[in-house]
Amino acid sequence: MPCSPSCWRGFYERFRRLAIRSQISIRHLVRELNEQEFVYFTKGDNVANLNKVMTYVEENELTNHLKIVLLLREGQQVPAGLLTDLGVLDRAYPNIHLDFVARPGRFGPDLSTELSEEWGIPKNFMFIGSPGDKFRYQVSELGGVRLIV
């Protein structure tokens, strides 16, 4: 038996409602992805290294929030030009909201786990630069923290 015009209208309306709900869900998920914060642990890097991080995040990640974290040892101060460099990068990348956090600590698996839990940021949304010769851990021991070279 062929479908009547009212049958087609009913089908069309059900399909239209489903499409609208799907579109709203997709927009919500994209917004959540864009708002997901990422973390970069800096050693007080120069502006060129920080620019590489910003470029990487802008080109490869679906976020517009980046937290730059500097871990300070006892008696250590924030490097003089770091805040100036971050200000330059904040203006150069207007689509990425930068937060800067300086706190005492030593980077390692325990600290990355602690900050992941404290900030609600998965460890695979955390980055480090190339570790030096004195770095005590394998990257695989960091539980998903990624390396930006």
PDB file of C-alpha atoms in Angstrom:
ATOM      1  CA  MET A   1       0.000   0.000   0.000  1.00  0.00           C
ATOM      2  CA  PRO A   2       1.557   3.381  -0.984  1.00  0.00           C
ATOM      3  CA  CYS A   3       2.234   6.004   1.674  1.00  0.00           C
ATOM      4  CA  SER A   4      -0.246   8.890   1.750  1.00  0.00           C
ATOM      5  CA  PRO A   5       0.841  12.575   1.885  1.00  0.00           C
ATOM      6  CA  SER A   6       0.058  12.688   5.618  1.00  0.00           C
ATOM      7  CA  CYS A   7       2.247   9.604   6.093  1.00  0.00           C
ATOM      8  CA  TRP A   8       5.147  11.393   4.357  1.00  0.00           C
ATOM      9  CA  ARG A   9       4.576  14.542   6.443  1.00  0.00           C
ATOM     10  CA  GLY A  10       4.753  12.476   9.630  1.00  0.00           C
ATOM     11  CA  PHE A  11       7.961  10.825   8.470  1.00  0.00           C
ATOM     12  CA  TYR A  12       9.405  14.207   7.494  1.00  0.00           C
ATOM     13  CA  GLU A  13       8.530  15.753  10.893  1.00  0.00           C
ATOM     14  CA  ARG A  14      10.101  12.864  12.819  1.00  0.00           C
ATOM     15  CA  PHE A  15      13.235  13.087  10.669  1.00  0.00           C
ATOM     16  CA  ARG A  16      13.366  16.902  11.083  1.00  0.00           C
ATOM     17  CA  ARG A  17      13.113  16.649  14.907  1.00  0.00           C
ATOM     18  CA  LEU A  18      15.867  14.031  14.950  1.00  0.00           C
ATOM     19  CA  ALA A  19      18.105  16.244  12.772  1.00  0.00           C
ATOM     20  CA  ILE A  20      17.539  19.252  15.048  1.00  0.00           C
ATOM     21  CA  ARG A  21      18.314  17.235  18.209  1.00  0.00           C
ATOM     22  CA  SER A  22      21.446  15.824  16.548  1.00  0.00           C
ATOM     23  CA  GLN A  23      22.620  19.277  15.516  1.00  0.00           C
ATOM     24  CA  ILE A  24      22.158  20.599  19.063  1.00  0.00           C
ATOM     25  CA  SER A  25      24.061  17.619  20.497  1.00  0.00           C
ATOM     26  CA  ILE A  26      26.926  18.076  18.048  1.00  0.00           C
ATOM     27  CA  ARG A  27      27.180  21.810  18.819  1.00  0.00           C
ATOM     28  CA  HIS A  28      27.255  21.004  22.546  1.00  0.00           C
ATOM     29  CA  LEU A  29      30.047  18.431  22.076  1.00  0.00           C
ATOM     30  CA  VAL A  30      32.120  20.826  19.927  1.00  0.00           C
ATOM     31  CA  ARG A  31      31.709  23.548  22.569  1.00  0.00           C
ATOM     32  CA  GLU A  32      32.883  21.112  25.275  1.00  0.00           C
ATOM     33  CA  LEU A  33      35.923  20.163  23.183  1.00  0.00           C
ATOM     34  CA  ASN A  34      36.804  23.803  22.572  1.00  0.00           C
ATOM     35  CA  GLU A  35      36.532  24.596  26.273  1.00  0.00           C
ATOM     36  CA  GLN A  36      38.631  21.605  27.381  1.00  0.00           C
ATOM     37  CA  GLU A  37      41.752  23.025  28.956  1.00  0.00           C
ATOM     38  CA  PHE A  38      45.198  21.766  28.012  1.00  0.00           C
ATOM     39  CA  VAL A  39      48.360  22.112  30.106  1.00  0.00           C
ATOM     40  CA  TYR A  40      51.946  22.768  29.057  1.00  0.00           C
ATOM     41  CA  PHE A  41      54.668  22.390  31.669  1.00  0.00           C
ATOM     42  CA  THR A  42      57.379  24.923  30.911  1.00  0.00           C
ATOM     43  CA  LYS A  43      60.871  25.202  32.289  1.00  0.00           C
ATOM     44  CA  GLY A  44      60.726  28.960  31.686  1.00  0.00           C
ATOM     45  CA  ASP A  45      61.218  28.363  27.972  1.00  0.00           C
ATOM     46  CA  ASN A  46      62.167  31.139  25.653  1.00  0.00           C
ATOM     47  CA  VAL A  47      59.498  32.729  23.496  1.00  0.00           C
ATOM     48  CA  ALA A  48      60.490  30.648  20.428  1.00  0.00           C
ATOM     49  CA  ASN A  49      59.798  27.359  22.256  1.00  0.00           C
ATOM     50  CA  LEU A  50      56.555  28.682  23.694  1.00  0.00           C
ATOM     51  CA  ASN A  51      55.541  29.845  20.211  1.00  0.00           C
ATOM     52  CA  LYS A  52      56.065  26.294  18.922  1.00  0.00           C
ATOM     53  CA  VAL A  53      53.758  25.032  21.662  1.00  0.00           C
ATOM     54  CA  MET A  54      51.107  27.604  20.764  1.00  0.00           C
ATOM     55  CA  THR A  55      51.387  26.745  17.071  1.00  0.00           C
ATOM     56  CA  TYR A  56      51.092  23.035  17.837  1.00  0.00           C
ATOM     57  CA  VAL A  57      48.001  23.538  19.999  1.00  0.00           C
ATOM     58  CA  GLU A  58      46.338  25.835  17.471  1.00  0.00           C
ATOM     59  CA  GLU A  59      46.990  23.482  14.555  1.00  0.00           C
ATOM     60  CA  ASN A  60      46.429  20.112  16.232  1.00  0.00           C
ATOM     61  CA  GLU A  61      44.072  20.408  19.187  1.00  0.00           C
ATOM     62  CA  LEU A  62      40.386  21.289  19.452  1.00  0.00           C
ATOM     63  CA  THR A  63      40.814  23.710  22.322  1.00  0.00           C
ATOM     64  CA  ASN A  64      40.925  27.401  22.990  1.00  0.00           C
ATOM     65  CA  HIS A  65      42.270  27.130  26.569  1.00  0.00           C
ATOM     66  CA  LEU A  66      45.921  26.523  27.448  1.00  0.00           C
ATOM     67  CA  LYS A  67      47.366  26.592  30.937  1.00  0.00           C
ATOM     68  CA  ILE A  68      51.133  27.238  31.034  1.00  0.00           C
ATOM     69  CA  VAL A  69      52.577  25.800  34.252  1.00  0.00           C
ATOM     70  CA  LEU A  70      55.972  26.621  35.740  1.00  0.00           C
ATOM     71  CA  LEU A  71      57.056  24.475  38.672  1.00  0.00           C
ATOM     72  CA  LEU A  72      59.387  26.321  41.006  1.00  0.00           C
ATOM     73  CA  ARG A  73      61.986  24.775  43.235  1.00  0.00           C
ATOM     74  CA  GLU A  74      62.706  26.329  46.605  1.00  0.00           C
ATOM     75  CA  GLY A  75      64.163  29.814  46.171  1.00  0.00           C
ATOM     76  CA  GLN A  76      63.495  29.864  42.428  1.00  0.00           C
ATOM     77  CA  GLN A  77      61.707  32.844  40.890  1.00  0.00           C
ATOM     78  CA  VAL A  78      59.649  33.209  37.716  1.00  0.00           C
ATOM     79  CA  PRO A  79      62.155  34.103  34.950  1.00  0.00           C
ATOM     80  CA  ALA A  80      62.148  37.843  34.275  1.00  0.00           C
ATOM     81  CA  GLY A  81      60.941  37.781  30.678  1.00  0.00           C
ATOM     82  CA  LEU A  82      58.496  34.871  30.897  1.00  0.00           C
ATOM     83  CA  LEU A  83      55.423  36.954  31.721  1.00  0.00           C
ATOM     84  CA  THR A  84      56.318  39.422  28.960  1.00  0.00           C
ATOM     85  CA  ASP A  85      56.732  36.545  26.491  1.00  0.00           C
ATOM     86  CA  LEU A  86      53.371  35.080  27.525  1.00  0.00           C
ATOM     87  CA  GLY A  87      51.758  38.481  27.010  1.00  0.00           C
ATOM     88  CA  VAL A  88      53.167  38.608  23.469  1.00  0.00           C
ATOM     89  CA  LEU A  89      51.872  35.104  22.743  1.00  0.00           C
ATOM     90  CA  ASP A  90      48.486  35.926  24.224  1.00  0.00           C
ATOM     91  CA  ARG A  91      48.178  38.786  21.705  1.00  0.00           C
ATOM     92  CA  ALA A  92      49.616  36.696  18.843  1.00  0.00           C
ATOM     93  CA  TYR A  93      47.093  33.869  19.405  1.00  0.00           C
ATOM     94  CA  PRO A  94      43.810  35.617  20.181  1.00  0.00           C
ATOM     95  CA  ASN A  95      41.808  32.389  19.719  1.00  0.00           C
ATOM     96  CA  ILE A  96      43.633  30.662  22.585  1.00  0.00           C
ATOM     97  CA  HIS A  97      42.987  31.801  26.147  1.00  0.00           C
ATOM     98  CA  LEU A  98      46.243  31.555  28.130  1.00  0.00           C
ATOM     99  CA  ASP A  99      46.462  31.029  31.880  1.00  0.00           C
ATOM    100  CA  PHE A 100      49.792  31.083  33.685  1.00  0.00           C
ATOM    101  CA  VAL A 101      50.361  29.143  36.899  1.00  0.00           C
ATOM    102  CA  ALA A 102      53.589  29.192  38.907  1.00  0.00           C
ATOM    103  CA  ARG A 103      53.637  26.828  41.839  1.00  0.00           C
ATOM    104  CA  PRO A 104      56.178  24.956  43.921  1.00  0.00           C
ATOM    105  CA  GLY A 105      56.897  21.436  42.877  1.00  0.00           C
ATOM    106  CA  ARG A 106      58.993  19.050  40.874  1.00  0.00           C
ATOM    107  CA  PHE A 107      57.599  17.506  37.722  1.00  0.00           C
ATOM    108  CA  GLY A 108      56.960  13.774  37.724  1.00  0.00           C
ATOM    109  CA  PRO A 109      54.211  11.144  37.583  1.00  0.00           C
ATOM    110  CA  ASP A 110      52.852  11.987  41.041  1.00  0.00           C
ATOM    111  CA  LEU A 111      52.554  15.694  40.313  1.00  0.00           C
ATOM    112  CA  SER A 112      50.926  15.183  36.912  1.00  0.00           C
ATOM    113  CA  THR A 113      48.372  12.860  38.558  1.00  0.00           C
ATOM    114  CA  GLU A 114      47.751  15.361  41.364  1.00  0.00           C
ATOM    115  CA  LEU A 115      47.209  18.280  38.947  1.00  0.00           C
ATOM    116  CA  SER A 116      45.074  16.161  36.619  1.00  0.00           C
ATOM    117  CA  GLU A 117      42.746  15.370  39.509  1.00  0.00           C
ATOM    118  CA  GLU A 118      42.838  18.888  40.983  1.00  0.00           C
ATOM    119  CA  TRP A 119      42.087  20.639  37.688  1.00  0.00           C
ATOM    120  CA  GLY A 120      39.927  17.956  36.064  1.00  0.00           C
ATOM    121  CA  ILE A 121      42.233  17.782  33.066  1.00  0.00           C
ATOM    122  CA  PRO A 122      43.092  14.330  31.688  1.00  0.00           C
ATOM    123  CA  LYS A 123      46.815  13.620  31.582  1.00  0.00           C
ATOM    124  CA  ASN A 124      46.710  13.086  27.823  1.00  0.00           C
ATOM    125  CA  PHE A 125      45.807  16.809  27.587  1.00  0.00           C
ATOM    126  CA  MET A 126      49.094  17.690  29.298  1.00  0.00           C
ATOM    127  CA  PHE A 127      52.372  18.354  27.470  1.00  0.00           C
ATOM    128  CA  ILE A 128      56.032  18.685  28.275  1.00  0.00           C
ATOM    129  CA  GLY A 129      58.924  19.794  26.114  1.00  0.00           C
ATOM    130  CA  SER A 130      61.924  17.615  25.438  1.00  0.00           C
ATOM    131  CA  PRO A 131      63.176  16.309  28.774  1.00  0.00           C
ATOM    132  CA  GLY A 132      66.802  16.951  29.619  1.00  0.00           C
ATOM    133  CA  ASP A 133      69.500  14.396  30.384  1.00  0.00           C
ATOM    134  CA  LYS A 134      68.756  14.623  34.103  1.00  0.00           C
ATOM    135  CA  PHE A 135      65.041  13.768  33.770  1.00  0.00           C
ATOM    136  CA  ARG A 136      64.444  10.791  36.067  1.00  0.00           C
ATOM    137  CA  TYR A 137      61.445   9.280  34.278  1.00  0.00           C
ATOM    138  CA  GLN A 138      60.582   7.644  30.997  1.00  0.00           C
ATOM    139  CA  VAL A 139      57.816   9.480  29.138  1.00  0.00           C
ATOM    140  CA  SER A 140      55.813   6.239  29.353  1.00  0.00           C
ATOM    141  CA  GLU A 141      55.859   6.551  33.178  1.00  0.00           C
ATOM    142  CA  LEU A 142      53.951   9.851  33.033  1.00  0.00           C
ATOM    143  CA  GLY A 143      50.586   8.165  32.478  1.00  0.00           C
ATOM    144  CA  GLY A 144      49.688   9.783  29.175  1.00  0.00           C
ATOM    145  CA  VAL A 145      51.409  13.174  29.427  1.00  0.00           C
ATOM    146  CA  ARG A 146      52.515  13.956  25.879  1.00  0.00           C
ATOM    147  CA  LEU A 147      55.788  15.231  24.526  1.00  0.00           C
ATOM    148  CA  ILE A 148      56.039  18.264  22.233  1.00  0.00           C
ATOM    149  CA  VAL A 149      59.392  18.287  20.480  1.00  0.00           C
TER     150      VAL A 149
END
